[in-house]
Amino acid sequence: MSRTTAALAVILITLMALIAAGCAREDTALSMSTAKGKYKLSLMVMKPPIKKGYNDLALTVRDSSGRPVADADIKLTPWMPEMDHGVMGIPKVSHIGSGVYKYKVFLNMPGRWELRVSVKSGEVADSAIFNLDVVGG
């Protein structure tokens, strides 16, 4: 193998690794425990990537033991810290069963957003913040 061919092979392998790493980071689900550890949340973007405009999201809520939480009072607040604003209107929600809640969220501009989530079931309340990088529409 010539030096040129070897150099091209190294560049190609490096590019493929970078592309694969970028694809691996394009998760369609983000998971975390709430601030006090009362709930486990998983947020899924139904048609990734999350973008400027309307987005369909699914939020799965489980208690600390992993059991689905049905009929929770959930508030979802999109917030853009850099611009110090949220969005007009409240995201529409529907509980589709087994602790899964479906949302339609409108994000009016690209950039870094927080999706602030508060969950209350019975007397147990907790919250979490998902960080989202929104791309142009």
CSV table of N, CA, C and O in Angstrom, one decimal:
chain,number,residue,atom,x,y,z
A,1,MET,N,0.9,-1.2,0.0
A,1,MET,CA,0.0,0.0,0.0
A,1,MET,C,0.9,1.2,0.0
A,1,MET,O,1.8,1.3,0.8
A,2,SER,N,0.6,2.2,-0.9
A,2,SER,CA,1.4,3.4,-1.0
A,2,SER,C,1.1,4.3,0.2
A,2,SER,O,0.1,4.2,0.9
A,3,ARG,N,2.0,5.3,0.4
A,3,ARG,CA,1.8,6.2,1.5
A,3,ARG,C,0.5,7.1,1.3
A,3,ARG,O,-0.2,7.4,2.3
A,4,THR,N,0.2,7.4,0.1
A,4,THR,CA,-1.0,8.2,-0.2
A,4,THR,C,-2.2,7.4,0.1
A,4,THR,O,-3.2,7.9,0.7
A,5,THR,N,-2.2,6.1,-0.3
A,5,THR,CA,-3.4,5.3,0.0
A,5,THR,C,-3.6,5.1,1.5
A,5,THR,O,-4.7,5.1,2.0
A,6,ALA,N,-2.5,4.9,2.2
A,6,ALA,CA,-2.5,4.7,3.6
A,6,ALA,C,-3.1,6.0,4.3
A,6,ALA,O,-3.9,5.9,5.2
A,7,ALA,N,-2.6,7.1,3.8
A,7,ALA,CA,-3.1,8.4,4.4
A,7,ALA,C,-4.6,8.6,4.1
A,7,ALA,O,-5.3,9.0,5.0
A,8,LEU,N,-5.0,8.3,2.9
A,8,LEU,CA,-6.4,8.4,2.6
A,8,LEU,C,-7.2,7.4,3.4
A,8,LEU,O,-8.3,7.7,3.9
A,9,ALA,N,-6.7,6.2,3.7
A,9,ALA,CA,-7.4,5.2,4.5
A,9,ALA,C,-7.6,5.7,5.9
A,9,ALA,O,-8.7,5.6,6.5
A,10,VAL,N,-6.5,6.3,6.5
A,10,VAL,CA,-6.6,6.9,7.8
A,10,VAL,C,-7.6,8.0,7.9
A,10,VAL,O,-8.5,8.1,8.8
A,11,ILE,N,-7.6,8.9,6.9
A,11,ILE,CA,-8.6,10.0,6.9
A,11,ILE,C,-10.0,9.4,6.8
A,11,ILE,O,-10.9,9.9,7.5
A,12,LEU,N,-10.2,8.4,5.9
A,12,LEU,CA,-11.5,7.9,5.7
A,12,LEU,C,-12.0,7.2,7.0
A,12,LEU,O,-13.2,7.4,7.4
A,13,ILE,N,-11.2,6.5,7.7
A,13,ILE,CA,-11.5,5.8,8.9
A,13,ILE,C,-11.9,6.8,10.0
A,13,ILE,O,-12.9,6.7,10.7
A,14,THR,N,-11.1,7.9,10.1
A,14,THR,CA,-11.4,9.0,11.0
A,14,THR,C,-12.7,9.6,10.7
A,14,THR,O,-13.5,9.9,11.7
A,15,LEU,N,-13.0,10.0,9.5
A,15,LEU,CA,-14.3,10.6,9.1
A,15,LEU,C,-15.4,9.6,9.5
A,15,LEU,O,-16.5,10.1,10.0
A,16,MET,N,-15.3,8.4,9.2
A,16,MET,CA,-16.3,7.4,9.5
A,16,MET,C,-16.6,7.3,11.0
A,16,MET,O,-17.7,7.3,11.5
A,17,ALA,N,-15.5,7.4,11.8
A,17,ALA,CA,-15.7,7.4,13.3
A,17,ALA,C,-16.4,8.6,13.8
A,17,ALA,O,-17.2,8.6,14.6
A,18,LEU,N,-16.0,9.8,13.2
A,18,LEU,CA,-16.7,11.0,13.6
A,18,LEU,C,-18.2,11.0,13.2
A,18,LEU,O,-19.0,11.5,14.0
A,19,ILE,N,-18.5,10.5,12.0
A,19,ILE,CA,-19.9,10.4,11.6
A,19,ILE,C,-20.6,9.5,12.5
A,19,ILE,O,-21.7,9.8,13.0
A,20,ALA,N,-20.0,8.3,12.8
A,20,ALA,CA,-20.7,7.4,13.7
A,20,ALA,C,-20.9,8.0,15.1
A,20,ALA,O,-22.0,7.8,15.7
A,21,ALA,N,-19.9,8.7,15.6
A,21,ALA,CA,-20.1,9.3,16.9
A,21,ALA,C,-21.2,10.4,16.9
A,21,ALA,O,-22.0,10.5,17.8
A,22,GLY,N,-21.3,11.1,15.8
A,22,GLY,CA,-22.4,12.1,15.7
A,22,GLY,C,-23.7,11.4,15.6
A,22,GLY,O,-24.7,11.9,16.2
A,23,CYS,N,-23.8,10.3,14.9
A,23,CYS,CA,-25.1,9.6,14.8
A,23,CYS,C,-25.4,9.0,16.2
A,23,CYS,O,-26.6,9.0,16.5
A,24,ALA,N,-24.5,8.5,16.9
A,24,ALA,CA,-24.7,7.9,18.2
A,24,ALA,C,-25.2,8.9,19.2
A,24,ALA,O,-26.0,8.6,20.0
A,25,ARG,N,-24.8,10.2,19.0
A,25,ARG,CA,-25.3,11.2,19.9
A,25,ARG,C,-26.7,11.7,19.6
A,25,ARG,O,-27.3,12.4,20.3
A,26,GLU,N,-27.2,11.4,18.4
A,26,GLU,CA,-28.5,11.8,18.0
A,26,GLU,C,-29.5,10.9,18.6
A,26,GLU,O,-30.3,10.2,17.9
A,27,ASP,N,-29.6,10.9,19.9
A,27,ASP,CA,-30.5,10.1,20.7
A,27,ASP,C,-31.9,10.5,20.4
A,27,ASP,O,-32.2,11.7,20.3
A,28,THR,N,-32.8,9.6,20.4
A,28,THR,CA,-34.2,9.9,20.3
A,28,THR,C,-34.9,9.9,21.6
A,28,THR,O,-36.0,10.3,21.8
A,29,ALA,N,-34.2,9.4,22.6
A,29,ALA,CA,-34.7,9.4,24.0
A,29,ALA,C,-33.7,9.9,25.0
A,29,ALA,O,-32.5,9.6,24.9
A,30,LEU,N,-34.1,10.7,25.9
A,30,LEU,CA,-33.3,11.2,27.0
A,30,LEU,C,-33.9,10.8,28.3
A,30,LEU,O,-35.1,10.9,28.5
A,31,SER,N,-33.1,10.2,29.2
A,31,SER,CA,-33.6,9.7,30.4
A,31,SER,C,-32.9,10.3,31.6
A,31,SER,O,-31.7,10.6,31.6
A,32,MET,N,-33.7,10.6,32.7
A,32,MET,CA,-33.1,11.1,33.9
A,32,MET,C,-34.0,10.9,35.1
A,32,MET,O,-35.2,10.6,34.9
A,33,SER,N,-33.5,11.0,36.3
A,33,SER,CA,-34.3,11.0,37.5
A,33,SER,C,-34.6,12.4,37.8
A,33,SER,O,-33.9,13.3,37.5
A,34,THR,N,-35.7,12.6,38.5
A,34,THR,CA,-36.1,14.0,38.9
A,34,THR,C,-35.2,14.5,40.0
A,34,THR,O,-34.4,13.7,40.5
A,35,ALA,N,-35.2,15.8,40.3
A,35,ALA,CA,-34.3,16.4,41.2
A,35,ALA,C,-34.2,15.7,42.6
A,35,ALA,O,-33.1,15.5,43.1
A,36,LYS,N,-35.3,15.3,43.1
A,36,LYS,CA,-35.3,14.6,44.4
A,36,LYS,C,-35.4,13.1,44.3
A,36,LYS,O,-35.5,12.4,45.3
A,37,GLY,N,-35.3,12.6,43.1
A,37,GLY,CA,-35.3,11.1,42.9
A,37,GLY,C,-36.6,10.4,43.0
A,37,GLY,O,-36.6,9.2,43.1
A,38,LYS,N,-37.7,11.2,43.0
A,38,LYS,CA,-39.0,10.6,43.2
A,38,LYS,C,-39.5,9.9,41.9
A,38,LYS,O,-40.3,8.9,42.0
A,39,TYR,N,-39.1,10.3,40.8
A,39,TYR,CA,-39.6,9.8,39.5
A,39,TYR,C,-38.4,9.6,38.5
A,39,TYR,O,-37.4,10.2,38.6
A,40,LYS,N,-38.6,8.7,37.6
A,40,LYS,CA,-37.7,8.4,36.5
A,40,LYS,C,-38.4,8.9,35.2
A,40,LYS,O,-39.5,8.4,35.0
A,41,LEU,N,-37.8,9.7,34.5
A,41,LEU,CA,-38.4,10.3,33.3
A,41,LEU,C,-37.6,9.9,32.0
A,41,LEU,O,-36.4,9.8,32.0
A,42,SER,N,-38.3,9.6,31.0
A,42,SER,CA,-37.7,9.4,29.7
A,42,SER,C,-38.5,10.2,28.6
A,42,SER,O,-39.7,10.1,28.5
A,43,LEU,N,-37.7,11.1,27.9
A,43,LEU,CA,-38.3,11.9,26.9
A,43,LEU,C,-37.9,11.4,25.5
A,43,LEU,O,-36.7,11.3,25.3
A,44,MET,N,-38.9,11.2,24.7
A,44,MET,CA,-38.6,10.7,23.3
A,44,MET,C,-39.1,11.8,22.3
A,44,MET,O,-40.2,12.2,22.4
A,45,VAL,N,-38.2,12.1,21.4
A,45,VAL,CA,-38.6,13.0,20.3
A,45,VAL,C,-39.1,12.0,19.2
A,45,VAL,O,-38.4,11.2,18.7
A,46,MET,N,-40.4,12.2,18.8
A,46,MET,CA,-41.0,11.2,17.9
A,46,MET,C,-40.4,11.3,16.5
A,46,MET,O,-40.3,10.3,15.8
A,47,LYS,N,-40.0,12.5,16.0
A,47,LYS,CA,-39.4,12.6,14.7
A,47,LYS,C,-38.2,13.5,14.9
A,47,LYS,O,-38.2,14.7,14.6
A,48,PRO,N,-37.0,12.9,15.3
A,48,PRO,CA,-35.8,13.6,15.5
A,48,PRO,C,-35.3,14.2,14.2
A,48,PRO,O,-35.6,13.7,13.1
A,49,PRO,N,-34.5,15.3,14.3
A,49,PRO,CA,-34.1,16.0,15.5
A,49,PRO,C,-35.2,16.9,15.9
A,49,PRO,O,-36.1,17.3,15.1
A,50,ILE,N,-35.1,17.4,17.2
A,50,ILE,CA,-36.1,18.4,17.6
A,50,ILE,C,-35.7,19.7,16.9
A,50,ILE,O,-34.6,20.0,16.7
A,51,LYS,N,-36.8,20.4,16.4
A,51,LYS,CA,-36.5,21.5,15.5
A,51,LYS,C,-37.5,22.6,15.8
A,51,LYS,O,-38.4,22.5,16.6
A,52,LYS,N,-37.1,23.8,15.2
A,52,LYS,CA,-38.0,24.9,15.2
A,52,LYS,C,-39.4,24.5,14.6
A,52,LYS,O,-39.4,23.9,13.6
A,53,GLY,N,-40.4,24.9,15.4
A,53,GLY,CA,-41.8,24.5,14.9
A,53,GLY,C,-42.4,23.5,15.8
A,53,GLY,O,-42.0,23.4,17.0
A,54,TYR,N,-43.4,22.8,15.3
A,54,TYR,CA,-44.1,21.8,16.1
A,54,TYR,C,-43.2,20.5,16.2
A,54,TYR,O,-42.7,20.0,15.3
A,55,ASN,N,-43.2,19.9,17.4
A,55,ASN,CA,-42.5,18.7,17.7
A,55,ASN,C,-43.4,17.8,18.5
A,55,ASN,O,-44.1,18.2,19.5
A,56,ASP,N,-43.5,16.5,18.2
A,56,ASP,CA,-44.2,15.5,19.0
A,56,ASP,C,-43.2,14.8,19.9
A,56,ASP,O,-42.2,14.3,19.5
A,57,LEU,N,-43.6,14.9,21.2
A,57,LEU,CA,-42.7,14.3,22.2
A,57,LEU,C,-43.6,13.3,23.0
A,57,LEU,O,-44.8,13.4,23.2
A,58,ALA,N,-42.9,12.3,23.5
A,58,ALA,CA,-43.5,11.3,24.5
A,58,ALA,C,-42.7,11.3,25.7
A,58,ALA,O,-41.5,11.2,25.7
A,59,LEU,N,-43.4,11.5,26.9
A,59,LEU,CA,-42.7,11.5,28.2
A,59,LEU,C,-43.2,10.3,29.0
A,59,LEU,O,-44.4,10.2,29.2
A,60,THR,N,-42.3,9.4,29.3
A,60,THR,CA,-42.6,8.3,30.2
A,60,THR,C,-42.3,8.6,31.6
A,60,THR,O,-41.2,9.1,31.9
A,61,VAL,N,-43.2,8.4,32.5
A,61,VAL,CA,-43.0,8.7,33.9
A,61,VAL,C,-43.1,7.4,34.7
A,61,VAL,O,-44.2,6.7,34.6
A,62,ARG,N,-42.1,7.1,35.5
A,62,ARG,CA,-42.1,6.0,36.4
A,62,ARG,C,-41.8,6.4,37.8
A,62,ARG,O,-41.0,7.4,37.9
A,63,ASP,N,-42.3,5.7,38.8
A,63,ASP,CA,-41.9,6.1,40.1
A,63,ASP,C,-40.5,5.6,40.4
A,63,ASP,O,-39.9,4.9,39.6
A,64,SER,N,-40.0,5.8,41.6
A,64,SER,CA,-38.6,5.5,41.9
A,64,SER,C,-38.4,3.9,41.9
A,64,SER,O,-37.2,3.5,41.8
A,65,SER,N,-39.5,3.2,42.0
A,65,SER,CA,-39.4,1.7,41.9
A,65,SER,C,-39.5,1.2,40.5
A,65,SER,O,-39.3,0.0,40.2
A,66,GLY,N,-39.7,2.1,39.5
A,66,GLY,CA,-39.8,1.7,38.1
A,66,GLY,C,-41.2,1.4,37.6
A,66,GLY,O,-41.4,1.0,36.5
A,67,ARG,N,-42.2,1.6,38.5
A,67,ARG,CA,-43.6,1.4,38.1
A,67,ARG,C,-44.2,2.6,37.3
A,67,ARG,O,-43.9,3.7,37.7
A,68,PRO,N,-44.9,2.4,36.2
A,68,PRO,CA,-45.5,3.5,35.5
A,68,PRO,C,-46.4,4.3,36.4
A,68,PRO,O,-47.1,3.8,37.2
A,69,VAL,N,-46.4,5.6,36.1
A,69,VAL,CA,-47.2,6.6,36.9
A,69,VAL,C,-48.3,7.1,35.9
A,69,VAL,O,-48.1,7.8,35.0
A,70,ALA,N,-49.5,6.6,36.2
A,70,ALA,CA,-50.7,7.0,35.4
A,70,ALA,C,-51.4,8.2,36.0
A,70,ALA,O,-51.4,8.3,37.3
A,71,ASP,N,-52.0,9.0,35.2
A,71,ASP,CA,-52.9,10.1,35.7
A,71,ASP,C,-52.1,11.1,36.6
A,71,ASP,O,-52.7,11.6,37.6
A,72,ALA,N,-50.8,11.3,36.3
A,72,ALA,CA,-50.1,12.3,37.0
A,72,ALA,C,-50.4,13.7,36.5
A,72,ALA,O,-50.8,13.9,35.4
A,73,ASP,N,-50.2,14.7,37.4
A,73,ASP,CA,-50.4,16.1,36.9
A,73,ASP,C,-49.0,16.5,36.5
A,73,ASP,O,-48.0,16.6,37.3
A,74,ILE,N,-48.8,16.7,35.2
A,74,ILE,CA,-47.5,17.1,34.6
A,74,ILE,C,-47.6,18.4,33.9
A,74,ILE,O,-48.5,18.7,33.1
A,75,LYS,N,-46.6,19.2,34.3
A,75,LYS,CA,-46.5,20.5,33.6
A,75,LYS,C,-45.2,20.5,32.8
A,75,LYS,O,-44.2,20.2,33.3
A,76,LEU,N,-45.3,20.9,31.6
A,76,LEU,CA,-44.2,21.0,30.7
A,76,LEU,C,-44.0,22.4,30.2
A,76,LEU,O,-44.9,23.0,29.7
A,77,THR,N,-42.8,23.0,30.6
A,77,THR,CA,-42.6,24.4,30.2
A,77,THR,C,-41.3,24.5,29.4
A,77,THR,O,-40.2,24.3,29.9
A,78,PRO,N,-41.5,24.8,28.1
A,78,PRO,CA,-40.3,25.1,27.3
A,78,PRO,C,-39.7,26.4,27.6
A,78,PRO,O,-40.5,27.4,27.8
A,79,TRP,N,-38.4,26.5,27.8
A,79,TRP,CA,-37.8,27.8,28.3
A,79,TRP,C,-36.4,27.9,27.5
A,79,TRP,O,-35.6,27.0,27.5
A,80,MET,N,-36.2,29.1,27.0
A,80,MET,CA,-34.9,29.4,26.3
A,80,MET,C,-34.1,30.4,27.2
A,80,MET,O,-34.4,31.6,27.2
A,81,PRO,N,-33.2,29.8,28.0
A,81,PRO,CA,-32.4,30.6,29.0
A,81,PRO,C,-31.7,31.8,28.4
A,81,PRO,O,-31.6,32.9,28.9
A,82,GLU,N,-31.0,31.6,27.2
A,82,GLU,CA,-30.2,32.7,26.6
A,82,GLU,C,-31.1,33.9,26.2
A,82,GLU,O,-30.6,35.0,26.2
A,83,MET,N,-32.4,33.6,25.9
A,83,MET,CA,-33.2,34.7,25.5
A,83,MET,C,-34.2,35.1,26.6
A,83,MET,O,-35.0,36.1,26.5
A,84,ASP,N,-34.2,34.4,27.7
A,84,ASP,CA,-35.0,34.6,28.9
A,84,ASP,C,-36.5,34.6,28.5
A,84,ASP,O,-37.2,35.6,28.9
A,85,HIS,N,-36.9,33.6,27.7
A,85,HIS,CA,-38.3,33.5,27.4
A,85,HIS,C,-38.8,32.1,27.2
A,85,HIS,O,-37.9,31.2,27.0
A,86,GLY,N,-40.0,31.9,27.2
A,86,GLY,CA,-40.6,30.6,26.9
A,86,GLY,C,-41.4,30.7,25.6
A,86,GLY,O,-41.0,31.4,24.7
A,87,VAL,N,-42.5,29.9,25.6
A,87,VAL,CA,-43.4,30.0,24.4
A,87,VAL,C,-44.8,30.4,24.8
A,87,VAL,O,-45.2,30.3,26.0
A,88,MET,N,-45.5,30.9,23.9
A,88,MET,CA,-46.9,31.2,24.2
A,88,MET,C,-47.7,29.9,24.1
A,88,MET,O,-47.5,29.0,23.3
A,89,GLY,N,-48.7,29.8,25.0
A,89,GLY,CA,-49.5,28.6,25.0
A,89,GLY,C,-48.9,27.5,25.8
A,89,GLY,O,-47.8,27.5,26.2
A,90,ILE,N,-49.8,26.6,26.1
A,90,ILE,CA,-49.4,25.4,27.0
A,90,ILE,C,-49.3,24.2,26.0
A,90,ILE,O,-50.3,24.0,25.3
A,91,PRO,N,-48.2,23.4,26.1
A,91,PRO,CA,-48.2,22.2,25.3
A,91,PRO,C,-49.4,21.3,25.5
A,91,PRO,O,-49.8,21.1,26.7
A,92,LYS,N,-50.0,20.8,24.5
A,92,LYS,CA,-51.1,19.9,24.6
A,92,LYS,C,-50.6,18.5,25.0
A,92,LYS,O,-49.7,18.0,24.5
A,93,VAL,N,-51.3,17.9,25.9
A,93,VAL,CA,-50.9,16.6,26.5
A,93,VAL,C,-52.1,15.6,26.4
A,93,VAL,O,-53.2,16.0,26.5
A,94,SER,N,-51.7,14.3,26.2
A,94,SER,CA,-52.7,13.3,26.3
A,94,SER,C,-51.9,12.1,26.9
A,94,SER,O,-50.8,11.8,26.6
A,95,HIS,N,-52.6,11.4,27.9
A,95,HIS,CA,-52.0,10.2,28.5
A,95,HIS,C,-52.4,9.1,27.7
A,95,HIS,O,-53.6,8.8,27.4
A,96,ILE,N,-51.5,8.3,27.2
A,96,ILE,CA,-51.8,7.2,26.3
A,96,ILE,C,-51.6,5.9,26.9
A,96,ILE,O,-51.8,4.8,26.3
A,97,GLY,N,-51.4,5.9,28.3
A,97,GLY,CA,-51.3,4.6,29.0
A,97,GLY,C,-49.9,4.2,29.4
A,97,GLY,O,-48.9,4.7,28.9
A,98,SER,N,-49.9,3.4,30.5
A,98,SER,CA,-48.6,2.9,31.0
A,98,SER,C,-47.6,4.0,31.4
A,98,SER,O,-46.4,3.8,31.2
A,99,GLY,N,-48.1,5.1,31.9
A,99,GLY,CA,-47.2,6.2,32.3
A,99,GLY,C,-46.6,7.0,31.2
A,99,GLY,O,-45.7,7.7,31.4
A,100,VAL,N,-47.2,6.8,29.9
A,100,VAL,CA,-46.6,7.6,28.8
A,100,VAL,C,-47.6,8.7,28.5
A,100,VAL,O,-48.8,8.5,28.3
A,101,TYR,N,-47.0,9.9,28.3
A,101,TYR,CA,-47.8,11.1,28.0
A,101,TYR,C,-47.2,11.7,26.7
A,101,TYR,O,-46.0,11.8,26.5
A,102,LYS,N,-48.2,12.0,25.8
A,102,LYS,CA,-47.8,12.5,24.5
A,102,LYS,C,-48.0,14.0,24.5
A,102,LYS,O,-49.1,14.5,24.9
A,103,TYR,N,-47.1,14.8,23.9
A,103,TYR,CA,-47.1,16.2,23.9
A,103,TYR,C,-46.9,16.7,22.5
A,103,TYR,O,-46.1,16.1,21.7
A,104,LYS,N,-47.5,17.8,22.1
A,104,LYS,CA,-47.2,18.6,20.9
A,104,LYS,C,-46.6,19.9,21.4
A,104,LYS,O,-47.4,20.6,22.1
A,105,VAL,N,-45.4,20.2,21.1
A,105,VAL,CA,-44.7,21.4,21.6
A,105,VAL,C,-44.3,22.2,20.5
A,105,VAL,O,-43.6,21.7,19.5
A,106,PHE,N,-44.5,23.5,20.5
A,106,PHE,CA,-44.1,24.5,19.5
A,106,PHE,C,-42.9,25.2,20.1
A,106,PHE,O,-43.0,25.9,21.1
A,107,LEU,N,-41.8,25.2,19.4
A,107,LEU,CA,-40.6,25.9,19.7
A,107,LEU,C,-40.3,26.9,18.6
A,107,LEU,O,-40.2,26.6,17.5
A,108,ASN,N,-40.3,28.2,19.0
A,108,ASN,CA,-40.3,29.3,18.0
A,108,ASN,C,-39.0,29.7,17.4
A,108,ASN,O,-39.0,30.5,16.5
A,109,MET,N,-37.9,29.1,17.9
A,109,MET,CA,-36.6,29.5,17.3
A,109,MET,C,-35.6,28.4,17.6
A,109,MET,O,-35.7,27.7,18.6
A,110,PRO,N,-34.5,28.3,16.8
A,110,PRO,CA,-33.5,27.3,17.1
A,110,PRO,C,-32.6,27.8,18.2
A,110,PRO,O,-32.6,29.0,18.6
A,111,GLY,N,-31.8,26.9,18.8
A,111,GLY,CA,-30.9,27.2,19.9
A,111,GLY,C,-31.1,26.3,21.0
A,111,GLY,O,-31.8,25.2,21.0
A,112,ARG,N,-30.5,26.6,22.2
A,112,ARG,CA,-30.5,25.8,23.4
A,112,ARG,C,-31.8,26.1,24.1
A,112,ARG,O,-32.1,27.2,24.5
A,113,TRP,N,-32.6,25.1,24.4
A,113,TRP,CA,-33.8,25.2,25.2
A,113,TRP,C,-33.8,24.3,26.4
A,113,TRP,O,-33.1,23.3,26.4
A,114,GLU,N,-34.5,24.6,27.4
A,114,GLU,CA,-34.8,23.7,28.5
A,114,GLU,C,-36.2,23.3,28.5
A,114,GLU,O,-37.1,24.1,28.1
A,115,LEU,N,-36.5,22.1,28.7
A,115,LEU,CA,-37.8,21.6,28.8
A,115,LEU,C,-38.0,21.3,30.3
A,115,LEU,O,-37.5,20.3,30.8
A,116,ARG,N,-38.7,22.2,31.0
A,116,ARG,CA,-38.8,22.1,32.5
A,116,ARG,C,-40.1,21.2,32.7
A,116,ARG,O,-41.2,21.6,32.2
A,117,VAL,N,-39.9,20.2,33.5
A,117,VAL,CA,-41.0,19.2,33.7
A,117,VAL,C,-41.3,19.2,35.2
A,117,VAL,O,-40.3,19.0,36.0
A,118,SER,N,-42.5,19.3,35.6
A,118,SER,CA,-42.9,19.1,37.0
A,118,SER,C,-43.9,18.0,37.0
A,118,SER,O,-44.8,17.9,36.1
A,119,VAL,N,-43.8,17.1,37.9
A,119,VAL,CA,-44.7,15.9,38.0
A,119,VAL,C,-45.2,15.8,39.5
A,119,VAL,O,-44.5,16.0,40.4
A,120,LYS,N,-46.5,15.6,39.5
A,120,LYS,CA,-47.2,15.4,40.8
A,120,LYS,C,-48.2,14.2,40.7
A,120,LYS,O,-49.0,14.3,39.9
A,121,SER,N,-48.0,13.3,41.6
A,121,SER,CA,-48.9,12.2,41.7
A,121,SER,C,-49.3,12.0,43.1
A,121,SER,O,-48.4,11.7,43.9
A,122,GLY,N,-50.5,12.2,43.5
A,122,GLY,CA,-50.9,12.2,44.9
A,122,GLY,C,-50.2,13.3,45.6
A,122,GLY,O,-50.3,14.5,45.2
A,123,GLU,N,-49.5,13.0,46.6
A,123,GLU,CA,-48.7,14.1,47.4
A,123,GLU,C,-47.3,14.1,47.0
A,123,GLU,O,-46.5,14.9,47.6
A,124,VAL,N,-46.9,13.3,46.0
A,124,VAL,CA,-45.4,13.2,45.6
A,124,VAL,C,-45.2,14.1,44.4
A,124,VAL,O,-45.7,13.9,43.3
A,125,ALA,N,-44.4,15.2,44.7
A,125,ALA,CA,-44.1,16.2,43.6
A,125,ALA,C,-42.6,16.2,43.4
A,125,ALA,O,-41.8,16.1,44.4
A,126,ASP,N,-42.2,16.4,42.2
A,126,ASP,CA,-40.7,16.6,41.9
A,126,ASP,C,-40.6,17.2,40.5
A,126,ASP,O,-41.6,17.4,39.8
A,127,SER,N,-39.4,17.5,40.1
A,127,SER,CA,-39.2,18.2,38.8
A,127,SER,C,-37.8,17.8,38.2
A,127,SER,O,-37.0,17.3,38.9
A,128,ALA,N,-37.7,18.1,36.9
A,128,ALA,CA,-36.5,17.9,36.2
A,128,ALA,C,-36.4,18.9,35.0
A,128,ALA,O,-37.4,19.5,34.6
A,129,ILE,N,-35.2,19.0,34.5
A,129,ILE,CA,-35.0,19.9,33.3
A,129,ILE,C,-34.2,19.1,32.3
A,129,ILE,O,-33.1,18.6,32.5
A,130,PHE,N,-34.8,19.0,31.1
A,130,PHE,CA,-34.1,18.4,29.9
A,130,PHE,C,-33.5,19.5,29.1
A,130,PHE,O,-34.2,20.5,28.8
A,131,ASN,N,-32.3,19.4,28.7
A,131,ASN,CA,-31.6,20.4,27.8
A,131,ASN,C,-31.8,19.9,26.4
A,131,ASN,O,-31.4,18.7,26.1
A,132,LEU,N,-32.2,20.8,25.5
A,132,LEU,CA,-32.5,20.4,24.2
A,132,LEU,C,-31.8,21.4,23.2
A,132,LEU,O,-31.8,22.6,23.4
A,133,ASP,N,-31.1,20.9,22.2
A,133,ASP,CA,-30.6,21.7,21.1
A,133,ASP,C,-31.5,21.6,19.9
A,133,ASP,O,-31.6,20.6,19.3
A,134,VAL,N,-32.2,22.8,19.7
A,134,VAL,CA,-33.2,22.9,18.7
A,134,VAL,C,-32.6,23.4,17.4
A,134,VAL,O,-31.9,24.4,17.4
A,135,VAL,N,-32.8,22.6,16.3
A,135,VAL,CA,-32.2,23.0,15.0
A,135,VAL,C,-33.3,23.9,14.2
A,135,VAL,O,-34.5,23.9,14.6
A,136,GLY,N,-32.8,24.6,13.2
A,136,GLY,CA,-33.7,25.4,12.4
A,136,GLY,C,-34.8,24.5,11.7
A,136,GLY,O,-34.6,23.3,11.5
A,137,GLY,N,-35.9,25.1,11.4
A,137,GLY,CA,-37.0,24.4,10.8
A,137,GLY,C,-36.8,24.2,9.3
A,137,GLY,O,-37.1,23.4,8.6
